Amino acid sequence: MDGFLFIPAYVFGWMRRSKCESAWDNDPPNAVIGIENGRDKTVYDPWHYVPLLDRKPGALRNGAPFTAWKLPEAIEQVREVLRRYDDWDRQFAGILTAVPSHGLEVVAEACRIALSQRTVSKDAVLSILNRRQDDEPAPVVSIPSCLELGCMPVADCGRYDRLLRSAHAAQ
Protein backbone atom coordinates (compact mmCIF):
# COMPACT_ATOMS: atom_id res chain seq x y z
CA MET A 1 0.00 0.00 0.00
CA ASP A 2 2.97 2.26 -0.49
CA GLY A 3 1.90 5.56 -2.03
CA PHE A 4 -1.81 4.93 -1.35
CA LEU A 5 -3.56 7.62 0.66
CA PHE A 6 -7.01 7.20 2.23
CA ILE A 7 -9.01 10.38 2.69
CA PRO A 8 -12.52 10.48 4.22
CA ALA A 9 -15.14 11.24 1.54
CA TYR A 10 -16.79 14.05 3.48
CA VAL A 11 -13.62 16.14 3.26
CA PHE A 12 -14.29 16.96 -0.38
CA GLY A 13 -16.92 19.40 -1.64
CA TRP A 14 -17.80 20.97 -4.97
CA MET A 15 -16.54 24.48 -5.72
CA ARG A 16 -18.97 26.76 -7.50
CA ARG A 17 -18.68 30.55 -7.69
CA SER A 18 -16.32 30.75 -4.72
CA LYS A 19 -18.75 28.89 -2.53
CA CYS A 20 -17.96 25.48 -1.11
CA GLU A 21 -21.00 23.28 -1.50
CA SER A 22 -21.06 19.81 -0.03
CA ALA A 23 -21.91 16.98 -2.40
CA TRP A 24 -24.04 15.42 0.34
CA ASP A 25 -26.71 17.40 2.19
CA ASN A 26 -25.20 17.39 5.69
CA ASP A 27 -25.15 13.61 5.53
CA PRO A 28 -21.59 12.46 4.80
CA PRO A 29 -21.46 8.84 3.70
CA ASN A 30 -19.34 6.36 5.56
CA ALA A 31 -16.97 5.98 2.66
CA VAL A 32 -13.29 6.27 2.04
CA ILE A 33 -11.81 7.52 -1.23
CA GLY A 34 -8.75 5.78 -2.58
CA ILE A 35 -6.35 8.17 -4.27
CA GLU A 36 -3.00 6.93 -5.46
CA ASN A 37 -0.42 9.68 -5.42
CA GLY A 38 2.95 9.58 -7.08
CA ARG A 39 5.33 11.89 -8.78
CA ASP A 40 3.32 14.15 -11.11
CA LYS A 41 0.23 11.93 -11.03
CA THR A 42 -3.00 11.42 -9.16
CA VAL A 43 -5.13 8.39 -9.97
CA TYR A 44 -8.76 8.31 -8.81
CA ASP A 45 -11.16 5.40 -8.54
CA PRO A 46 -14.06 6.63 -10.72
CA TRP A 47 -16.50 3.98 -9.47
CA HIS A 48 -16.45 5.62 -6.08
CA TYR A 49 -17.89 8.79 -7.63
CA VAL A 50 -20.64 7.14 -9.73
CA PRO A 51 -23.40 7.65 -7.11
CA LEU A 52 -22.65 11.39 -7.19
CA LEU A 53 -23.41 11.50 -10.92
CA ASP A 54 -27.14 11.46 -10.15
CA ARG A 55 -26.77 14.86 -8.59
CA LYS A 56 -23.83 16.25 -10.61
CA PRO A 57 -23.88 14.65 -14.10
CA GLY A 58 -21.73 17.48 -15.47
CA ALA A 59 -18.79 15.93 -13.63
CA LEU A 60 -18.52 13.53 -16.58
CA ARG A 61 -17.45 16.39 -18.84
CA ASN A 62 -14.58 17.76 -16.81
CA GLY A 63 -14.29 15.81 -13.55
CA ALA A 64 -10.80 14.54 -12.80
CA PRO A 65 -11.89 10.97 -11.92
CA PHE A 66 -13.62 10.51 -15.29
CA THR A 67 -11.03 11.92 -17.73
CA ALA A 68 -9.01 8.73 -18.36
CA TRP A 69 -11.68 6.20 -17.48
CA LYS A 70 -11.49 2.86 -19.30
CA LEU A 71 -14.93 1.32 -19.81
CA PRO A 72 -16.05 -1.70 -21.86
CA GLU A 73 -16.24 -1.05 -25.59
CA ALA A 74 -20.05 -1.10 -25.82
CA ILE A 75 -20.40 1.48 -23.05
CA GLU A 76 -17.75 3.67 -24.72
CA GLN A 77 -19.69 3.46 -28.01
CA VAL A 78 -22.88 4.49 -26.21
CA ARG A 79 -21.00 7.46 -24.74
CA GLU A 80 -19.86 8.54 -28.21
CA VAL A 81 -23.39 8.25 -29.65
CA LEU A 82 -24.87 10.19 -26.72
CA ARG A 83 -22.33 13.01 -27.08
CA ARG A 84 -24.37 14.28 -30.03
CA TYR A 85 -27.11 15.37 -27.63
CA ASP A 86 -27.12 18.35 -25.29
CA ASP A 87 -28.03 16.22 -22.27
CA TRP A 88 -25.53 13.44 -23.01
CA ASP A 89 -23.93 13.67 -19.59
CA ARG A 90 -27.25 13.24 -17.77
CA GLN A 91 -28.20 10.26 -19.94
CA PHE A 92 -24.80 8.61 -19.63
CA ALA A 93 -24.78 9.20 -15.86
CA GLY A 94 -28.14 7.42 -15.66
CA ILE A 95 -26.65 4.42 -17.45
CA LEU A 96 -23.58 4.37 -15.21
CA THR A 97 -25.66 4.51 -12.04
CA ALA A 98 -27.24 1.20 -13.07
CA VAL A 99 -23.86 -0.56 -12.84
CA PRO A 100 -23.80 -1.01 -9.02
CA SER A 101 -27.20 -2.73 -9.00
CA HIS A 102 -26.96 -4.75 -12.25
CA GLY A 103 -23.23 -5.28 -12.78
CA LEU A 104 -20.80 -3.96 -15.38
CA GLU A 105 -21.11 -6.89 -17.80
CA VAL A 106 -24.91 -6.82 -17.75
CA VAL A 107 -24.96 -3.06 -18.45
CA ALA A 108 -22.39 -3.54 -21.22
CA GLU A 109 -24.60 -6.24 -22.76
CA ALA A 110 -27.63 -3.92 -22.56
CA CYS A 111 -25.57 -1.23 -24.32
CA ARG A 112 -24.64 -3.74 -27.05
CA ILE A 113 -28.32 -4.57 -27.55
CA ALA A 114 -29.26 -0.87 -27.67
CA LEU A 115 -26.53 -0.24 -30.25
CA SER A 116 -27.68 -3.15 -32.40
CA GLN A 117 -31.28 -1.88 -32.25
CA ARG A 118 -30.10 1.70 -32.96
CA THR A 119 -32.06 2.99 -29.97
CA VAL A 120 -29.30 4.53 -27.89
CA SER A 121 -30.59 6.50 -24.93
CA LYS A 122 -30.69 6.17 -21.17
CA ASP A 123 -34.32 5.07 -21.28
CA ALA A 124 -33.63 2.40 -23.90
CA VAL A 125 -30.70 0.91 -21.98
CA LEU A 126 -32.57 0.95 -18.66
CA SER A 127 -35.60 -0.62 -20.35
CA ILE A 128 -33.42 -3.44 -21.68
CA LEU A 129 -31.97 -3.94 -18.20
CA ASN A 130 -35.42 -4.06 -16.61
CA ARG A 131 -36.71 -6.51 -19.22
CA ARG A 132 -33.77 -8.81 -18.50
CA GLN A 133 -34.56 -8.60 -14.81
CA ASP A 134 -38.23 -9.45 -15.46
CA ASP A 135 -37.23 -12.62 -17.32
CA GLU A 136 -36.21 -14.27 -14.08
CA PRO A 137 -39.16 -16.27 -12.70
CA ALA A 138 -40.58 -15.26 -9.37
CA PRO A 139 -39.77 -17.64 -6.53
CA VAL A 140 -42.49 -20.07 -5.51
CA VAL A 141 -43.92 -19.23 -2.11
CA SER A 142 -45.38 -22.01 -0.02
CA ILE A 143 -48.43 -21.04 2.01
CA PRO A 144 -48.46 -22.20 5.63
CA SER A 145 -51.34 -24.51 6.51
CA CYS A 146 -52.68 -22.04 9.09
CA LEU A 147 -53.36 -19.54 6.27
CA GLU A 148 -55.17 -21.93 3.90
CA LEU A 149 -58.95 -21.55 3.45
CA GLY A 150 -61.16 -24.06 5.27
CA CYS A 151 -63.92 -23.89 2.67
CA MET A 152 -63.68 -22.25 -0.71
CA PRO A 153 -66.15 -19.41 -1.38
CA VAL A 154 -68.88 -20.07 -3.92
CA ALA A 155 -69.14 -17.62 -6.79
CA ASP A 156 -72.66 -16.19 -6.95
CA CYS A 157 -72.87 -13.79 -9.89
CA GLY A 158 -76.63 -13.41 -9.42
CA ARG A 159 -75.89 -11.59 -6.15
CA TYR A 160 -74.75 -8.52 -8.10
CA ASP A 161 -77.91 -8.55 -10.20
CA ARG A 162 -80.02 -8.61 -7.02
CA LEU A 163 -78.00 -5.71 -5.55
CA LEU A 164 -78.49 -3.67 -8.74
CA ARG A 165 -82.25 -4.34 -8.74
CA SER A 166 -82.58 -3.28 -5.12
CA ALA A 167 -80.53 -0.13 -5.79
CA HIS A 168 -82.79 0.83 -8.73
CA ALA A 169 -85.92 0.11 -6.69
CA ALA A 170 -84.69 2.39 -3.88
CA GLN A 171 -84.40 5.35 -6.27
PDB file of C-alpha atoms in Angstrom:
ATOM      1  CA  MET A   1       0.000   0.000   0.000  1.00  0.00           C
ATOM      2  CA  ASP A   2       2.966   2.258  -0.492  1.00  0.00           C
ATOM      3  CA  GLY A   3       1.901   5.559  -2.026  1.00  0.00           C
ATOM      4  CA  PHE A   4      -1.806   4.930  -1.350  1.00  0.00           C
ATOM      5  CA  LEU A   5      -3.563   7.616   0.661  1.00  0.00           C
ATOM      6  CA  PHE A   6      -7.008   7.199   2.226  1.00  0.00           C
ATOM      7  CA  ILE A   7      -9.005  10.380   2.692  1.00  0.00           C
ATOM      8  CA  PRO A   8     -12.522  10.477   4.217  1.00  0.00           C
ATOM      9  CA  ALA A   9     -15.140  11.240   1.537  1.00  0.00           C
ATOM     10  CA  TYR A  10     -16.792  14.047   3.483  1.00  0.00           C
ATOM     11  CA  VAL A  11     -13.616  16.137   3.265  1.00  0.00           C
ATOM     12  CA  PHE A  12     -14.295  16.960  -0.385  1.00  0.00           C
ATOM     13  CA  GLY A  13     -16.920  19.398  -1.636  1.00  0.00           C
ATOM     14  CA  TRP A  14     -17.802  20.970  -4.966  1.00  0.00           C
ATOM     15  CA  MET A  15     -16.544  24.477  -5.718  1.00  0.00           C
ATOM     16  CA  ARG A  16     -18.971  26.761  -7.499  1.00  0.00           C
ATOM     17  CA  ARG A  17     -18.679  30.555  -7.690  1.00  0.00           C
ATOM     18  CA  SER A  18     -16.315  30.754  -4.718  1.00  0.00           C
ATOM     19  CA  LYS A  19     -18.749  28.893  -2.528  1.00  0.00           C
ATOM     20  CA  CYS A  20     -17.957  25.479  -1.110  1.00  0.00           C
ATOM     21  CA  GLU A  21     -20.995  23.277  -1.497  1.00  0.00           C
ATOM     22  CA  SER A  22     -21.061  19.810  -0.026  1.00  0.00           C
ATOM     23  CA  ALA A  23     -21.907  16.982  -2.401  1.00  0.00           C
ATOM     24  CA  TRP A  24     -24.044  15.422   0.338  1.00  0.00           C
ATOM     25  CA  ASP A  25     -26.711  17.400   2.194  1.00  0.00           C
ATOM     26  CA  ASN A  26     -25.198  17.389   5.688  1.00  0.00           C
ATOM     27  CA  ASP A  27     -25.146  13.614   5.535  1.00  0.00           C
ATOM     28  CA  PRO A  28     -21.594  12.464   4.798  1.00  0.00           C
ATOM     29  CA  PRO A  29     -21.456   8.845   3.703  1.00  0.00           C
ATOM     30  CA  ASN A  30     -19.344   6.357   5.565  1.00  0.00           C
ATOM     31  CA  ALA A  31     -16.972   5.980   2.661  1.00  0.00           C
ATOM     32  CA  VAL A  32     -13.293   6.268   2.038  1.00  0.00           C
ATOM     33  CA  ILE A  33     -11.813   7.520  -1.227  1.00  0.00           C
ATOM     34  CA  GLY A  34      -8.747   5.784  -2.585  1.00  0.00           C
ATOM     35  CA  ILE A  35      -6.350   8.168  -4.270  1.00  0.00           C
ATOM     36  CA  GLU A  36      -3.000   6.928  -5.462  1.00  0.00           C
ATOM     37  CA  ASN A  37      -0.418   9.679  -5.422  1.00  0.00           C
ATOM     38  CA  GLY A  38       2.949   9.583  -7.075  1.00  0.00           C
ATOM     39  CA  ARG A  39       5.333  11.892  -8.781  1.00  0.00           C
ATOM     40  CA  ASP A  40       3.322  14.147 -11.110  1.00  0.00           C
ATOM     41  CA  LYS A  41       0.230  11.930 -11.031  1.00  0.00           C
ATOM     42  CA  THR A  42      -3.002  11.415  -9.162  1.00  0.00           C
ATOM     43  CA  VAL A  43      -5.134   8.393  -9.967  1.00  0.00           C
ATOM     44  CA  TYR A  44      -8.760   8.314  -8.806  1.00  0.00           C
ATOM     45  CA  ASP A  45     -11.163   5.401  -8.539  1.00  0.00           C
ATOM     46  CA  PRO A  46     -14.065   6.634 -10.721  1.00  0.00           C
ATOM     47  CA  TRP A  47     -16.503   3.975  -9.472  1.00  0.00           C
ATOM     48  CA  HIS A  48     -16.445   5.625  -6.081  1.00  0.00           C
ATOM     49  CA  TYR A  49     -17.893   8.791  -7.629  1.00  0.00           C
ATOM     50  CA  VAL A  50     -20.635   7.143  -9.733  1.00  0.00           C
ATOM     51  CA  PRO A  51     -23.398   7.652  -7.106  1.00  0.00           C
ATOM     52  CA  LEU A  52     -22.650  11.395  -7.192  1.00  0.00           C
ATOM     53  CA  LEU A  53     -23.415  11.504 -10.920  1.00  0.00           C
ATOM     54  CA  ASP A  54     -27.143  11.459 -10.147  1.00  0.00           C
ATOM     55  CA  ARG A  55     -26.771  14.860  -8.590  1.00  0.00           C
ATOM     56  CA  LYS A  56     -23.831  16.247 -10.608  1.00  0.00           C
ATOM     57  CA  PRO A  57     -23.884  14.651 -14.096  1.00  0.00           C
ATOM     58  CA  GLY A  58     -21.733  17.475 -15.470  1.00  0.00           C
ATOM     59  CA  ALA A  59     -18.790  15.933 -13.632  1.00  0.00           C
ATOM     60  CA  LEU A  60     -18.516  13.528 -16.583  1.00  0.00           C
ATOM     61  CA  ARG A  61     -17.448  16.391 -18.843  1.00  0.00           C
ATOM     62  CA  ASN A  62     -14.582  17.758 -16.810  1.00  0.00           C
ATOM     63  CA  GLY A  63     -14.294  15.811 -13.554  1.00  0.00           C
ATOM     64  CA  ALA A  64     -10.801  14.544 -12.803  1.00  0.00           C
ATOM     65  CA  PRO A  65     -11.889  10.971 -11.922  1.00  0.00           C
ATOM     66  CA  PHE A  66     -13.616  10.506 -15.295  1.00  0.00           C
ATOM     67  CA  THR A  67     -11.026  11.919 -17.725  1.00  0.00           C
ATOM     68  CA  ALA A  68      -9.009   8.733 -18.361  1.00  0.00           C
ATOM     69  CA  TRP A  69     -11.677   6.197 -17.479  1.00  0.00           C
ATOM     70  CA  LYS A  70     -11.490   2.860 -19.305  1.00  0.00           C
ATOM     71  CA  LEU A  71     -14.935   1.323 -19.812  1.00  0.00           C
ATOM     72  CA  PRO A  72     -16.049  -1.702 -21.858  1.00  0.00           C
ATOM     73  CA  GLU A  73     -16.238  -1.046 -25.591  1.00  0.00           C
ATOM     74  CA  ALA A  74     -20.050  -1.098 -25.818  1.00  0.00           C
ATOM     75  CA  ILE A  75     -20.396   1.485 -23.047  1.00  0.00           C
ATOM     76  CA  GLU A  76     -17.753   3.668 -24.722  1.00  0.00           C
ATOM     77  CA  GLN A  77     -19.689   3.459 -28.012  1.00  0.00           C
ATOM     78  CA  VAL A  78     -22.878   4.492 -26.213  1.00  0.00           C
ATOM     79  CA  ARG A  79     -21.005   7.463 -24.738  1.00  0.00           C
ATOM     80  CA  GLU A  80     -19.859   8.539 -28.214  1.00  0.00           C
ATOM     81  CA  VAL A  81     -23.389   8.251 -29.645  1.00  0.00           C
ATOM     82  CA  LEU A  82     -24.873  10.185 -26.715  1.00  0.00           C
ATOM     83  CA  ARG A  83     -22.327  13.012 -27.080  1.00  0.00           C
ATOM     84  CA  ARG A  84     -24.366  14.283 -30.031  1.00  0.00           C
ATOM     85  CA  TYR A  85     -27.112  15.365 -27.632  1.00  0.00           C
ATOM     86  CA  ASP A  86     -27.120  18.345 -25.292  1.00  0.00           C
ATOM     87  CA  ASP A  87     -28.028  16.222 -22.268  1.00  0.00           C
ATOM     88  CA  TRP A  88     -25.535  13.442 -23.012  1.00  0.00           C
ATOM     89  CA  ASP A  89     -23.928  13.674 -19.587  1.00  0.00           C
ATOM     90  CA  ARG A  90     -27.247  13.244 -17.768  1.00  0.00           C
ATOM     91  CA  GLN A  91     -28.202  10.264 -19.939  1.00  0.00           C
ATOM     92  CA  PHE A  92     -24.798   8.611 -19.626  1.00  0.00           C
ATOM     93  CA  ALA A  93     -24.781   9.203 -15.859  1.00  0.00           C
ATOM     94  CA  GLY A  94     -28.140   7.421 -15.662  1.00  0.00           C
ATOM     95  CA  ILE A  95     -26.653   4.418 -17.453  1.00  0.00           C
ATOM     96  CA  LEU A  96     -23.578   4.365 -15.211  1.00  0.00           C
ATOM     97  CA  THR A  97     -25.657   4.512 -12.037  1.00  0.00           C
ATOM     98  CA  ALA A  98     -27.241   1.199 -13.075  1.00  0.00           C
ATOM     99  CA  VAL A  99     -23.857  -0.562 -12.838  1.00  0.00           C
ATOM    100  CA  PRO A 100     -23.801  -1.015  -9.024  1.00  0.00           C
ATOM    101  CA  SER A 101     -27.200  -2.728  -9.002  1.00  0.00           C
ATOM    102  CA  HIS A 102     -26.957  -4.746 -12.246  1.00  0.00           C
ATOM    103  CA  GLY A 103     -23.229  -5.277 -12.780  1.00  0.00           C
ATOM    104  CA  LEU A 104     -20.804  -3.961 -15.379  1.00  0.00           C
ATOM    105  CA  GLU A 105     -21.105  -6.887 -17.795  1.00  0.00           C
ATOM    106  CA  VAL A 106     -24.911  -6.824 -17.752  1.00  0.00           C
ATOM    107  CA  VAL A 107     -24.963  -3.065 -18.452  1.00  0.00           C
ATOM    108  CA  ALA A 108     -22.392  -3.542 -21.223  1.00  0.00           C
ATOM    109  CA  GLU A 109     -24.600  -6.240 -22.762  1.00  0.00           C
ATOM    110  CA  ALA A 110     -27.628  -3.920 -22.559  1.00  0.00           C
ATOM    111  CA  CYS A 111     -25.569  -1.234 -24.316  1.00  0.00           C
ATOM    112  CA  ARG A 112     -24.641  -3.744 -27.051  1.00  0.00           C
ATOM    113  CA  ILE A 113     -28.319  -4.569 -27.552  1.00  0.00           C
ATOM    114  CA  ALA A 114     -29.264  -0.873 -27.670  1.00  0.00           C
ATOM    115  CA  LEU A 115     -26.525  -0.238 -30.246  1.00  0.00           C
ATOM    116  CA  SER A 116     -27.683  -3.152 -32.399  1.00  0.00           C
ATOM    117  CA  GLN A 117     -31.279  -1.875 -32.249  1.00  0.00           C
ATOM    118  CA  ARG A 118     -30.098   1.697 -32.956  1.00  0.00           C
ATOM    119  CA  THR A 119     -32.058   2.995 -29.974  1.00  0.00           C
ATOM    120  CA  VAL A 120     -29.299   4.528 -27.893  1.00  0.00           C
ATOM    121  CA  SER A 121     -30.588   6.502 -24.930  1.00  0.00           C
ATOM    122  CA  LYS A 122     -30.694   6.175 -21.172  1.00  0.00           C
ATOM    123  CA  ASP A 123     -34.321   5.075 -21.275  1.00  0.00           C
ATOM    124  CA  ALA A 124     -33.634   2.402 -23.900  1.00  0.00           C
ATOM    125  CA  VAL A 125     -30.697   0.905 -21.980  1.00  0.00           C
ATOM    126  CA  LEU A 126     -32.568   0.950 -18.660  1.00  0.00           C
ATOM    127  CA  SER A 127     -35.598  -0.616 -20.347  1.00  0.00           C
ATOM    128  CA  ILE A 128     -33.417  -3.435 -21.679  1.00  0.00           C
ATOM    129  CA  LEU A 129     -31.971  -3.937 -18.197  1.00  0.00           C
ATOM    130  CA  ASN A 130     -35.424  -4.063 -16.614  1.00  0.00           C
ATOM    131  CA  ARG A 131     -36.715  -6.513 -19.222  1.00  0.00           C
ATOM    132  CA  ARG A 132     -33.773  -8.811 -18.499  1.00  0.00           C
ATOM    133  CA  GLN A 133     -34.564  -8.605 -14.810  1.00  0.00           C
ATOM    134  CA  ASP A 134     -38.225  -9.453 -15.456  1.00  0.00           C
ATOM    135  CA  ASP A 135     -37.228 -12.623 -17.324  1.00  0.00           C
ATOM    136  CA  GLU A 136     -36.215 -14.271 -14.075  1.00  0.00           C
ATOM    137  CA  PRO A 137     -39.157 -16.269 -12.698  1.00  0.00           C
ATOM    138  CA  ALA A 138     -40.578 -15.259  -9.365  1.00  0.00           C
ATOM    139  CA  PRO A 139     -39.765 -17.636  -6.533  1.00  0.00           C
ATOM    140  CA  VAL A 140     -42.493 -20.073  -5.513  1.00  0.00           C
ATOM    141  CA  VAL A 141     -43.917 -19.232  -2.113  1.00  0.00           C
ATOM    142  CA  SER A 142     -45.383 -22.013  -0.017  1.00  0.00           C
ATOM    143  CA  ILE A 143     -48.434 -21.039   2.013  1.00  0.00           C
ATOM    144  CA  PRO A 144     -48.457 -22.196   5.627  1.00  0.00           C
ATOM    145  CA  SER A 145     -51.339 -24.514   6.514  1.00  0.00           C
ATOM    146  CA  CYS A 146     -52.676 -22.040   9.089  1.00  0.00           C
ATOM    147  CA  LEU A 147     -53.364 -19.544   6.266  1.00  0.00           C
ATOM    148  CA  GLU A 148     -55.173 -21.926   3.902  1.00  0.00           C
ATOM    149  CA  LEU A 149     -58.945 -21.552   3.454  1.00  0.00           C
ATOM    150  CA  GLY A 150     -61.159 -24.062   5.269  1.00  0.00           C
ATOM    151  CA  CYS A 151     -63.920 -23.886   2.671  1.00  0.00           C
ATOM    152  CA  MET A 152     -63.678 -22.250  -0.711  1.00  0.00           C
ATOM    153  CA  PRO A 153     -66.153 -19.410  -1.377  1.00  0.00           C
ATOM    154  CA  VAL A 154     -68.882 -20.073  -3.920  1.00  0.00           C
ATOM    155  CA  ALA A 155     -69.140 -17.623  -6.794  1.00  0.00           C
ATOM    156  CA  ASP A 156     -72.664 -16.188  -6.947  1.00  0.00           C
ATOM    157  CA  CYS A 157     -72.871 -13.795  -9.890  1.00  0.00           C
ATOM    158  CA  GLY A 158     -76.631 -13.411  -9.415  1.00  0.00           C
ATOM    159  CA  ARG A 159     -75.892 -11.588  -6.152  1.00  0.00           C
ATOM    160  CA  TYR A 160     -74.745  -8.517  -8.103  1.00  0.00           C
ATOM    161  CA  ASP A 161     -77.914  -8.546 -10.203  1.00  0.00           C
ATOM    162  CA  ARG A 162     -80.016  -8.610  -7.021  1.00  0.00           C
ATOM    163  CA  LEU A 163     -77.998  -5.706  -5.555  1.00  0.00           C
ATOM    164  CA  LEU A 164     -78.493  -3.671  -8.740  1.00  0.00           C
ATOM    165  CA  ARG A 165     -82.247  -4.340  -8.744  1.00  0.00           C
ATOM    166  CA  SER A 166     -82.579  -3.282  -5.115  1.00  0.00           C
ATOM    167  CA  ALA A 167     -80.528  -0.128  -5.794  1.00  0.00           C
ATOM    168  CA  HIS A 168     -82.789   0.835  -8.733  1.00  0.00           C
ATOM    169  CA  ALA A 169     -85.920   0.111  -6.694  1.00  0.00           C
ATOM    170  CA  ALA A 170     -84.685   2.394  -3.883  1.00  0.00           C
ATOM    171  CA  GLN A 171     -84.395   5.354  -6.269  1.00  0.00           C
TER     172      GLN A 171
END
